[in-house]
Amino acid sequence: MAIQFDASKQLFHLQTNKTSYAFELVEGRYPSHVYWGRRIRGNQLHTLVERQERASFSPNPVPGRNEISFDTMPHEYPSYGSSDFRTPAFEAQYANGTTVSDLRYESHEIVQGKPALPGLPATYTESDDEAVTLLVKLRDSLTGLVVTLSYSVYEALDAITRSVSFSNESEETVQLRRALSMSVDFQHDRYDMLQLSGSWSRERDVFRRPLRPGMQSIESRRGSSSHMQNPFVALLEHGATEDHGDVYGVSFVYSGNFLAGVEVDQFRTARLFMGINPFDFGWRLEAGETFQTPEVVLAYSPEGLGGMSSIYHELYRTRLCRGNYRDEVRPVLVNNWEGTYFNFNADKLEAIAKVGSELGMELFVLDDGWFGKRDSDNSSLGDWFVDKRKLPGGLEDIAERINKLGMQFGLWFEPEMISPDSDLYRAHPDWCLHMPGRHRTTGRTQLILDMSRPDVQQYLIDTISGVLSSAPIEYVKWDMNRNMSEIGSALLPAERQRETAHRYMLGLYNVLEQITSKFPHVLFESCSGGGGRFDPGMLYYMPQTWTSDNTDAISRLRIQYGTSIVYPISAMGAHISEVPNHQVGRITSLETRGNVAMSGNFGYELDLTKFTEEEKTVVTDQIAVYKELRSLVQQGDFHRLLSPFEGNVTSWMFVSKDKREVMAVYVQVLNEPHPPLGRFKLRGLDPALNYRLLGTDRVYGGDELMYAGLAAPRFHHDFGSALLRFVAE
């Protein structure tokens, strides 16, 4: 049984194949964390936490038991106000204005399977035997607030999920001021904290630093998970590497404002927490109402950062992503954006697609500029009708032309936005996020639709459904190109205005659920100026995300490497674009651009009609190779070999599930004279198998490739790369 309760010891023990997670009920009332780490039998789990009087400034809630203090006890879900002075997981304000809660254990239930979270994305099961769920009910008897802690255990996938629901079982209103999804207290602080941070076009850089006394945290207050911070943190034991050492990851299945961090207290214990950002958040719970927090996915591995990543990759690829394309290979596409921007007509699009078809591409994507009067980014968002000046035959005509070339047709939208210069805004100026009497700040000359409103949600569902039904559209790129300001809703009363940002997310999720369910044949890709909303919440509805607007191959080394810490390769869109690159001006070879982009969902974003015959030959070969490799890339096991954050070279590899097919990529950024002769080692192979390096007569043992390694490729220029393929004999 993956979840056990020992009544005599008042101990809950959750187990995956390789992991144990345990907490106990102190005095039969207070859930107290005991252990999270390698799987153990747990004969003496109840003795792991030492209880002794620590300091006179740590109060004692149980009379006569000075060894028990909320200020020193490792909690499972700490509350505010009753002598735990560390960061609380939640805070509620009651009808009398007080904010002190006293949650005590009331009951628990163990159920087979994993219940869905109403209105929220979450990992799922395909049969009840894939997971077991523990529901622990806690009650504040004075106020009637009931808090239910939910733990779901994926035994085979080595993951545990946590979420919390708040129910008001009183006759008076309760105001939630803070509602995190999880908190874990570690017995020491000898960890490094790893985060993924950056900016637009420089997303998910890897930062690692030792824990220090006090607070260290990341957050978003931008209305989306953001380019700046990703909703993920990990704690690594000092010295942990890619393949060695304890690593604890927490990843938030949510796309809006979040908070994640660690507080180190006076006794050098560490509290790890994650959830909806309390900043400018509030939720009014009337009598009988319930509030559900989003899910956090916990992944522990003793096999370093790579071991933790593999847990997230498998779980998110197979039990978070959904739909027809979850297990299908993704098409090779060409997107016209950097090739034409807003300046195109039907003939130009058809000309690009014709070359793409000849080269072996399978999908043509029409990006921004096809609707309203959209000749730049200063108008028409919300007016989702075809611009007949550019496309006189409409979407049906251009889709038919593309289909006749043997290619699928796809389309770009930015549905959550509204331009002040649009028919929609002129008809419904109150449909955007705004505050009465306040200036409406624009970004990229646009405002944001108030997705908390049911009428706005229905408008988008009807309008987008109409467009997708008007032509054979088989791919949608769903963009979102600004963050929230003046966060208020014309439909919400004053006392609920701080609910707007979360209600926006619930409204967005409702729209996505209905549209993706109605059009299951469409491959949806999310985007927010590239990677500004690359999070597990969006992956639940759309199985891939445009990784970054920065398509430079060398920049992508860091971006794709950092993204792979949490997200499967099948989630990453990666394209070849023009040189000099439009974002950084760098010139790299078509070969290197291809080797980097082929380690994702592969495509092109340029004007194919400008290719030389030599370039067409290279691209034809690239596409042919990728079609042979894409099952391996999108569904195989991924391993990071050399980090772009640590040196001049980067390397990664893919191994098929049966360990018989291998692809490795090696990239050197700058050339240097007479460099040391280097070697690099592969991972994840079968040491007993022999592997032939394709294109040569060389055969290596799997043990040789992993333990002795390969001679590093040599280049006589900057930005050199090599793609190596091995097949087991």
XYZ file of C-alpha atoms in Angstrom, residues 66 104 328 364 479 510:
6
model
C 7.582 22.140 27.393
C -6.563 20.198 14.747
C 2.035 11.501 -31.039
C 2.478 25.905 -42.188
C -0.088 33.972 -27.350
C -12.447 27.303 -18.344
